[in-house]
């Protein structure tokens, strides 16, 4: 049986105002939307205390710098839904952004061919990780840590430990530096991908199967769901999205270097874990991940404008990771207790199907 690195609860019991009372209903509402309200509160506080925070320049800076982290957090969310962790959201972009540049600078690829090649290779790499986890039955944390370290070594070998510099086409640079109505185009990438993932995970049989696999792989298998197929597919999708993020980093910086990438790992995982404590508490979800990244982006930007030192960002990310894991565990235990409390009250002949909320 495939090991499950994290728990992804598939179902959540609805709490209605008429049946469960105002206390239970308001508690669920605060649990669901508390981080979103905190996000709005942070914006108000920083805007009032630091006038420069409430500016278009700050918004553009946040969206431009944190959109890649948001994409990587969404990439990490996909395998988390099936109960796995993919550390290659940090390791992978090291090689992918270098490869996107060297294919053009050293091997004469057009930028379109370079982008397609990177996406194909990243998909094959995701397939390898999926096979290691689903078929070789290796814990996903161990498998992706090992394969990611190898990938990092390949990036060092491929670049020779040096910066890869060269003239890149304007169209390739525009993949990151274009603005639409004053908003960086990378923010629209995040929005489009988040909407697509939300539609798939919340409103299709594919998404319901993914949550079932993450919630209880054994039960999912007994119900005819191919656990291995969904696990492998999640790693492929995650790796392709990571590859796309690497391409955007190459477009932004125009320089390939192995030192780029690992700084993205922690905030991406923090965003995904923090996201499991909001919107759908105790359950990894797309919009929760987006809110989690927004909390990080706004919090760090505000602290830096207050004059925070250079070490504030890693400290904030690490502390938030510990807090998010604690809150995620609490929310998951609370959900299980609520489900157990509600089940006995249901009449044997009037049992209703649980619905995704």
Short mmCIF file of C-alpha atoms in Angstrom, two decimals:
data_model
loop_
_atom_site.label_atom_id
_atom_site.label_comp_id
_atom_site.label_asym_id
_atom_site.label_seq_id
_atom_site.Cartn_x
_atom_site.Cartn_y
_atom_site.Cartn_z
CA UNK A 1 0.00 0.00 0.00
CA UNK A 2 1.30 3.42 -0.94
CA UNK A 3 2.43 5.55 1.98
CA UNK A 4 0.58 8.79 2.67
CA UNK A 5 2.79 11.70 3.71
CA UNK A 6 -0.03 14.04 4.69
CA UNK A 7 -3.74 13.67 5.24
CA UNK A 8 -6.13 15.26 2.75
CA UNK A 9 -9.64 14.95 4.13
CA UNK A 10 -12.14 14.56 1.32
CA UNK A 11 -15.39 15.60 2.95
CA UNK A 12 -16.52 18.32 5.32
CA UNK A 13 -19.77 18.35 7.27
CA UNK A 14 -21.89 21.41 6.60
CA UNK A 15 -22.96 23.47 9.59
CA UNK A 16 -26.22 25.31 9.09
CA UNK A 17 -27.52 28.21 11.15
CA UNK A 18 -30.97 26.65 11.63
CA UNK A 19 -29.82 23.16 12.66
CA UNK A 20 -26.64 23.79 14.65
CA UNK A 21 -27.15 27.29 16.01
CA UNK A 22 -25.35 30.60 15.65
CA UNK A 23 -22.33 29.56 17.73
CA UNK A 24 -21.38 26.57 15.59
CA UNK A 25 -22.16 28.43 12.37
CA UNK A 26 -20.12 31.51 13.29
CA UNK A 27 -17.24 29.33 14.48
CA UNK A 28 -17.11 27.56 11.12
CA UNK A 29 -17.33 30.89 9.28
CA UNK A 30 -14.41 32.30 11.29
CA UNK A 31 -12.39 29.13 10.78
CA UNK A 32 -13.02 29.26 7.05
CA UNK A 33 -12.50 32.95 6.42
CA UNK A 34 -10.36 34.04 9.36
CA UNK A 35 -7.14 34.21 7.33
CA UNK A 36 -8.89 36.10 4.55
CA UNK A 37 -10.09 38.66 7.11
CA UNK A 38 -6.57 38.79 8.56
CA UNK A 39 -5.23 39.47 5.07
CA UNK A 40 -7.60 42.42 4.68
CA UNK A 41 -6.73 43.64 8.20
CA UNK A 42 -3.00 43.56 7.41
CA UNK A 43 -3.58 45.66 4.30
CA UNK A 44 -5.51 48.23 6.35
CA UNK A 45 -2.95 48.34 9.17
CA UNK A 46 0.06 48.70 6.86
CA UNK A 47 -1.77 51.25 4.72
CA UNK A 48 -2.55 53.42 7.76
CA UNK A 49 0.87 53.12 9.39
CA UNK A 50 2.99 53.24 6.22
CA UNK A 51 1.51 55.59 3.59
CA UNK A 52 3.80 54.23 0.85
CA UNK A 53 2.30 50.75 1.29
CA UNK A 54 -1.06 51.77 -0.19
CA UNK A 55 0.33 52.47 -3.65
CA UNK A 56 0.25 50.95 -7.10
CA UNK A 57 4.02 50.55 -6.93
CA UNK A 58 3.75 48.31 -3.86
CA UNK A 59 0.99 46.25 -5.49
CA UNK A 60 3.06 45.78 -8.64
CA UNK A 61 6.13 44.80 -6.61
CA UNK A 62 4.19 42.24 -4.57
CA UNK A 63 2.48 40.70 -7.59
CA UNK A 64 5.68 40.59 -9.62
CA UNK A 65 7.86 39.05 -6.90
CA UNK A 66 5.37 36.69 -5.26
CA UNK A 67 3.48 35.36 -8.29
CA UNK A 68 6.16 32.73 -8.97
CA UNK A 69 5.90 31.60 -5.35
CA UNK A 70 2.12 31.43 -5.76
CA UNK A 71 2.53 29.23 -8.84
CA UNK A 72 4.92 26.96 -6.96
CA UNK A 73 2.54 26.82 -3.98
CA UNK A 74 -0.25 25.73 -6.36
CA UNK A 75 2.15 23.15 -7.78
CA UNK A 76 2.77 21.86 -4.24
CA UNK A 77 -0.98 21.83 -3.58
CA UNK A 78 -1.69 19.27 -6.32
CA UNK A 79 0.22 16.34 -4.78
CA UNK A 80 -0.91 17.44 -1.31
CA UNK A 81 -4.49 16.81 -2.41
CA UNK A 82 -3.62 13.13 -2.96
CA UNK A 83 -1.76 13.06 0.36
CA UNK A 84 1.81 13.54 -0.89
CA UNK A 85 4.54 16.16 -0.65
CA UNK A 86 6.64 17.28 -3.63
CA UNK A 87 9.85 19.04 -2.61
CA UNK A 88 10.77 19.56 -6.24
CA UNK A 89 8.83 22.82 -6.28
CA UNK A 90 12.13 24.12 -4.89
CA UNK A 91 14.70 21.80 -6.42
CA UNK A 92 13.08 21.64 -9.86
CA UNK A 93 13.17 25.30 -10.80
CA UNK A 94 16.96 25.33 -10.33
CA UNK A 95 17.43 23.18 -13.44
CA UNK A 96 14.34 24.31 -15.34
CA UNK A 97 15.26 28.00 -15.40
CA UNK A 98 18.89 27.20 -16.33
CA UNK A 99 17.75 24.84 -19.08
CA UNK A 100 15.31 27.42 -20.49
CA UNK A 101 18.25 29.79 -20.99
CA UNK A 102 20.98 27.38 -22.13
CA UNK A 103 18.75 25.82 -24.78
CA UNK A 104 18.46 29.26 -26.37
CA UNK A 105 21.93 30.67 -25.68
CA UNK A 106 24.11 27.59 -26.18
CA UNK A 107 22.09 25.25 -28.37
CA UNK A 108 20.29 27.67 -30.67
CA UNK A 109 16.71 26.70 -29.77
CA UNK A 110 13.97 29.20 -30.50
CA UNK A 111 12.32 30.45 -27.33
CA UNK A 112 9.14 28.54 -28.19
CA UNK A 113 11.06 25.29 -28.66
CA UNK A 114 12.99 25.89 -25.44
CA UNK A 115 9.75 26.42 -23.47
CA UNK A 116 8.13 23.28 -24.90
CA UNK A 117 11.28 21.23 -24.27
CA UNK A 118 11.47 22.32 -20.63
CA UNK A 119 7.79 21.50 -20.08
CA UNK A 120 8.20 18.04 -21.65
CA UNK A 121 11.31 17.22 -19.62
CA UNK A 122 9.63 18.45 -16.42
CA UNK A 123 6.62 16.23 -17.19
CA UNK A 124 8.90 13.21 -17.62
CA UNK A 125 10.63 14.10 -14.36
CA UNK A 126 7.25 14.27 -12.64
CA UNK A 127 6.45 10.86 -14.07
CA UNK A 128 9.67 9.51 -12.54
CA UNK A 129 8.76 10.91 -9.11
CA UNK A 130 5.25 9.52 -9.41
CA UNK A 131 6.63 6.06 -10.19
CA UNK A 132 9.01 6.24 -7.22
CA UNK A 133 6.16 7.15 -4.88
CA UNK A 134 3.23 5.15 -6.30
CA UNK A 135 4.90 2.03 -7.66
CA UNK A 136 8.20 1.78 -5.76
CA UNK A 137 6.26 2.68 -2.58
CA UNK A 138 8.82 5.23 -1.37
CA UNK A 139 7.60 7.95 0.96
CA UNK A 140 7.04 11.09 -1.12
CA UNK A 141 9.18 13.29 1.14
CA UNK A 142 12.15 10.91 0.84
CA UNK A 143 11.63 10.27 -2.89
CA UNK A 144 11.42 13.92 -3.89
CA UNK A 145 14.24 14.92 -1.54
CA UNK A 146 16.51 12.32 -3.14
CA UNK A 147 15.50 12.98 -6.74
CA UNK A 148 15.56 16.74 -6.15
CA UNK A 149 19.10 16.60 -4.82
CA UNK A 150 20.15 14.67 -7.92
CA UNK A 151 18.40 17.28 -10.08
CA UNK A 152 20.26 20.03 -8.27
CA UNK A 153 23.55 18.23 -8.92
CA UNK A 154 22.65 17.99 -12.62
CA UNK A 155 21.98 21.73 -12.64
CA UNK A 156 25.42 22.37 -11.14
CA UNK A 157 27.05 20.08 -13.70
CA UNK A 158 25.10 21.55 -16.61
CA UNK A 159 25.97 25.14 -15.67
CA UNK A 160 29.50 24.33 -14.52
CA UNK A 161 28.73 26.27 -11.37
CA UNK A 162 28.75 29.48 -13.40
CA UNK A 163 26.15 32.00 -14.47
CA UNK A 164 24.61 31.39 -17.89
CA UNK A 165 24.32 34.73 -19.64
CA UNK A 166 23.30 35.57 -23.20
CA UNK A 167 20.98 37.58 -25.38
CA UNK A 168 17.42 36.33 -25.03
CA UNK A 169 14.56 37.20 -27.43
CA UNK A 170 12.33 40.08 -26.44
CA UNK A 171 9.30 37.81 -26.76
CA UNK A 172 10.77 35.47 -24.14
CA UNK A 173 11.54 38.35 -21.78
CA UNK A 174 7.97 39.57 -22.29
CA UNK A 175 6.62 36.35 -20.76
CA UNK A 176 7.34 37.94 -17.38
CA UNK A 177 7.80 41.66 -17.90
CA UNK A 178 4.56 42.44 -19.75
CA UNK A 179 1.89 44.43 -17.92
CA UNK A 180 -1.85 44.46 -18.54
CA UNK A 181 -3.67 47.54 -17.22
CA UNK A 182 -0.67 48.17 -14.99
CA UNK A 183 -0.80 44.66 -13.48
CA UNK A 184 2.15 42.29 -14.11
CA UNK A 185 1.13 39.49 -16.46
CA UNK A 186 2.43 36.86 -14.03
CA UNK A 187 -0.48 37.74 -11.72
CA UNK A 188 -2.88 36.76 -14.51
CA UNK A 189 -1.02 33.45 -14.91
CA UNK A 190 -1.69 32.76 -11.23
CA UNK A 191 -5.35 33.70 -11.56
CA UNK A 192 -5.94 31.55 -14.64
CA UNK A 193 -4.15 28.50 -13.23
CA UNK A 194 -5.90 28.88 -9.86
CA UNK A 195 -9.33 29.01 -11.53
CA UNK A 196 -8.55 25.96 -13.68
CA UNK A 197 -7.30 23.97 -10.68
CA UNK A 198 -10.30 25.06 -8.61
CA UNK A 199 -12.74 23.94 -11.31
CA UNK A 200 -10.98 20.59 -11.67
CA UNK A 201 -10.55 19.82 -7.97
CA UNK A 202 -13.91 21.10 -6.73
CA UNK A 203 -16.31 20.51 -9.63
CA UNK A 204 -15.23 17.39 -11.51
CA UNK A 205 -15.14 13.65 -10.75
CA UNK A 206 -11.36 13.86 -11.22
CA UNK A 207 -11.06 16.26 -8.32
CA UNK A 208 -13.35 14.22 -6.09
CA UNK A 209 -11.26 11.13 -6.79
CA UNK A 210 -8.09 13.03 -5.92
CA UNK A 211 -9.51 14.08 -2.56
CA UNK A 212 -10.73 10.53 -1.95
CA UNK A 213 -7.22 9.21 -2.59
CA UNK A 214 -5.76 11.78 -0.21
CA UNK A 215 -8.39 11.17 2.45
CA UNK A 216 -8.23 7.37 2.53
CA UNK A 217 -6.21 5.53 -0.15
CA UNK A 218 -7.40 2.11 0.99
CA UNK A 219 -11.08 3.07 0.82
CA UNK A 220 -10.52 4.78 -2.54
CA UNK A 221 -8.92 1.62 -3.92
CA UNK A 222 -11.83 -0.52 -2.66
CA UNK A 223 -14.21 1.84 -4.48
CA UNK A 224 -12.46 1.22 -7.78
CA UNK A 225 -10.30 4.36 -7.86
CA UNK A 226 -6.83 3.84 -9.32
CA UNK A 227 -4.73 5.30 -6.50
CA UNK A 228 -1.46 4.87 -8.38
CA UNK A 229 -2.77 6.61 -11.49
CA UNK A 230 -3.99 9.66 -9.59
CA UNK A 231 -0.77 9.82 -7.58
CA UNK A 232 1.43 9.69 -10.67
CA UNK A 233 -0.79 12.22 -12.45
CA UNK A 234 -0.54 14.63 -9.50
CA UNK A 235 3.25 14.54 -9.60
CA UNK A 236 3.29 15.10 -13.37
CA UNK A 237 0.96 18.11 -13.09
CA UNK A 238 2.98 19.52 -10.20
CA UNK A 239 6.25 19.13 -12.09
CA UNK A 240 4.90 20.76 -15.27
CA UNK A 241 3.66 23.75 -13.27
CA UNK A 242 7.07 23.93 -11.58
CA UNK A 243 8.69 23.86 -15.02
CA UNK A 244 6.50 26.75 -16.14
CA UNK A 245 7.51 28.70 -13.01
CA UNK A 246 11.17 28.05 -13.85
CA UNK A 247 10.60 29.45 -17.33
CA UNK A 248 9.12 32.62 -15.83
CA UNK A 249 12.11 32.98 -13.49
CA UNK A 250 14.43 32.66 -16.50
CA UNK A 251 12.37 35.30 -18.31
CA UNK A 252 12.50 37.62 -15.30
CA UNK A 253 16.22 37.37 -14.54
CA UNK A 254 17.71 36.59 -17.94
CA UNK A 255 20.52 34.76 -16.13
CA UNK A 256 20.77 31.09 -15.22
CA UNK A 257 22.48 30.18 -11.97
CA UNK A 258 22.23 27.24 -9.59
CA UNK A 259 21.90 29.50 -6.54
CA UNK A 260 18.39 30.45 -7.68
CA UNK A 261 15.55 28.24 -6.61
CA UNK A 262 15.93 26.95 -3.09
CA UNK A 263 14.68 30.22 -1.61
CA UNK A 264 11.33 29.45 -3.24
CA UNK A 265 10.84 26.07 -1.55
CA UNK A 266 9.94 27.14 1.98
CA UNK A 267 7.44 29.92 1.14
CA UNK A 268 5.76 27.69 -1.45
CA UNK A 269 5.23 24.93 1.12
CA UNK A 270 4.18 27.49 3.74
CA UNK A 271 1.53 28.85 1.38
CA UNK A 272 0.13 25.39 0.67
CA UNK A 273 0.09 24.33 4.33
CA UNK A 274 -1.33 27.67 5.47
CA UNK A 275 -3.97 27.37 2.76
CA UNK A 276 -5.24 24.14 4.29
CA UNK A 277 -6.33 26.11 7.36
CA UNK A 278 -8.71 28.45 5.53
CA UNK A 279 -11.64 28.37 3.06
CA UNK A 280 -11.77 24.56 3.52
CA UNK A 281 -10.19 24.13 6.98
CA UNK A 282 -8.39 20.82 7.40
CA UNK A 283 -8.41 20.25 3.65
CA UNK A 284 -5.83 21.34 1.09
CA UNK A 285 -7.55 23.64 -1.39
CA UNK A 286 -6.67 26.03 -4.20
CA UNK A 287 -8.11 29.31 -2.93
CA UNK A 288 -6.77 28.62 0.54
CA UNK A 289 -3.30 28.36 -0.99
CA UNK A 290 -3.78 31.70 -2.76
CA UNK A 291 -4.84 33.33 0.52
CA UNK A 292 -1.86 31.73 2.29
CA UNK A 293 0.57 33.24 -0.21
CA UNK A 294 -1.23 36.60 0.06
CA UNK A 295 -0.68 36.55 3.84
CA UNK A 296 3.03 35.91 3.34
CA UNK A 297 3.40 38.53 0.62
CA UNK A 298 1.53 41.28 2.46
CA UNK A 299 3.12 40.49 5.83
CA UNK A 300 6.69 40.47 4.50
CA UNK A 301 6.16 43.57 2.34
CA UNK A 302 4.68 45.49 5.26
CA UNK A 303 7.43 44.47 7.69
CA UNK A 304 10.13 45.40 5.18
CA UNK A 305 8.58 48.84 4.68
CA UNK A 306 8.66 49.23 8.46
CA UNK A 307 12.44 48.81 8.13
CA UNK A 308 12.76 45.09 8.86
CA UNK A 309 16.21 43.53 8.49
CA UNK A 310 17.21 41.13 5.70
CA UNK A 311 16.69 38.10 7.97
CA UNK A 312 13.03 38.97 8.64
CA UNK A 313 11.70 37.14 5.57
CA UNK A 314 13.14 33.66 6.34
CA UNK A 315 12.18 34.10 10.00
CA UNK A 316 8.62 35.04 9.02
CA UNK A 317 8.39 32.10 6.59
CA UNK A 318 9.71 29.57 9.11
CA UNK A 319 7.49 30.77 11.94
CA UNK A 320 4.46 30.82 9.65
CA UNK A 321 5.21 27.26 8.49
CA UNK A 322 5.20 26.01 12.09
CA UNK A 323 1.99 27.92 12.80
CA UNK A 324 0.30 26.70 9.62
CA UNK A 325 1.11 23.04 10.31
CA UNK A 326 -0.22 23.42 13.86
CA UNK A 327 -3.43 25.08 12.63
CA UNK A 328 -3.85 22.50 9.85
CA UNK A 329 -3.60 19.65 12.35
CA UNK A 330 -6.07 21.35 14.69
CA UNK A 331 -8.55 22.03 11.89
CA UNK A 332 -8.32 18.44 10.70
CA UNK A 333 -8.91 17.02 14.20
CA UNK A 334 -11.83 19.41 14.71
CA UNK A 335 -13.39 18.30 11.43
CA UNK A 336 -13.12 14.62 12.36
CA UNK A 337 -14.70 15.30 15.74
CA UNK A 338 -17.56 17.21 14.09
CA UNK A 339 -18.15 14.38 11.65
CA UNK A 340 -18.28 11.83 14.46
CA UNK A 341 -20.65 14.05 16.45
CA UNK A 342 -23.05 14.51 13.54
CA UNK A 343 -23.21 10.90 12.33
CA UNK A 344 -25.03 9.42 15.36
CA UNK A 345 -27.76 12.05 15.05
CA UNK A 346 -28.64 10.96 11.54
CA UNK A 347 -31.54 8.54 11.36
CA UNK A 348 -30.59 5.14 9.88
CA UNK A 349 -33.17 5.43 7.13
CA UNK A 350 -32.44 9.03 6.31
CA UNK A 351 -28.70 9.04 5.77
CA UNK A 352 -27.70 11.67 3.27
CA UNK A 353 -24.69 11.68 1.06
CA UNK A 354 -21.93 13.90 2.30
CA UNK A 355 -21.21 16.74 -0.04
CA UNK A 356 -18.09 18.75 -0.69
CA UNK A 357 -18.47 22.19 0.78
#
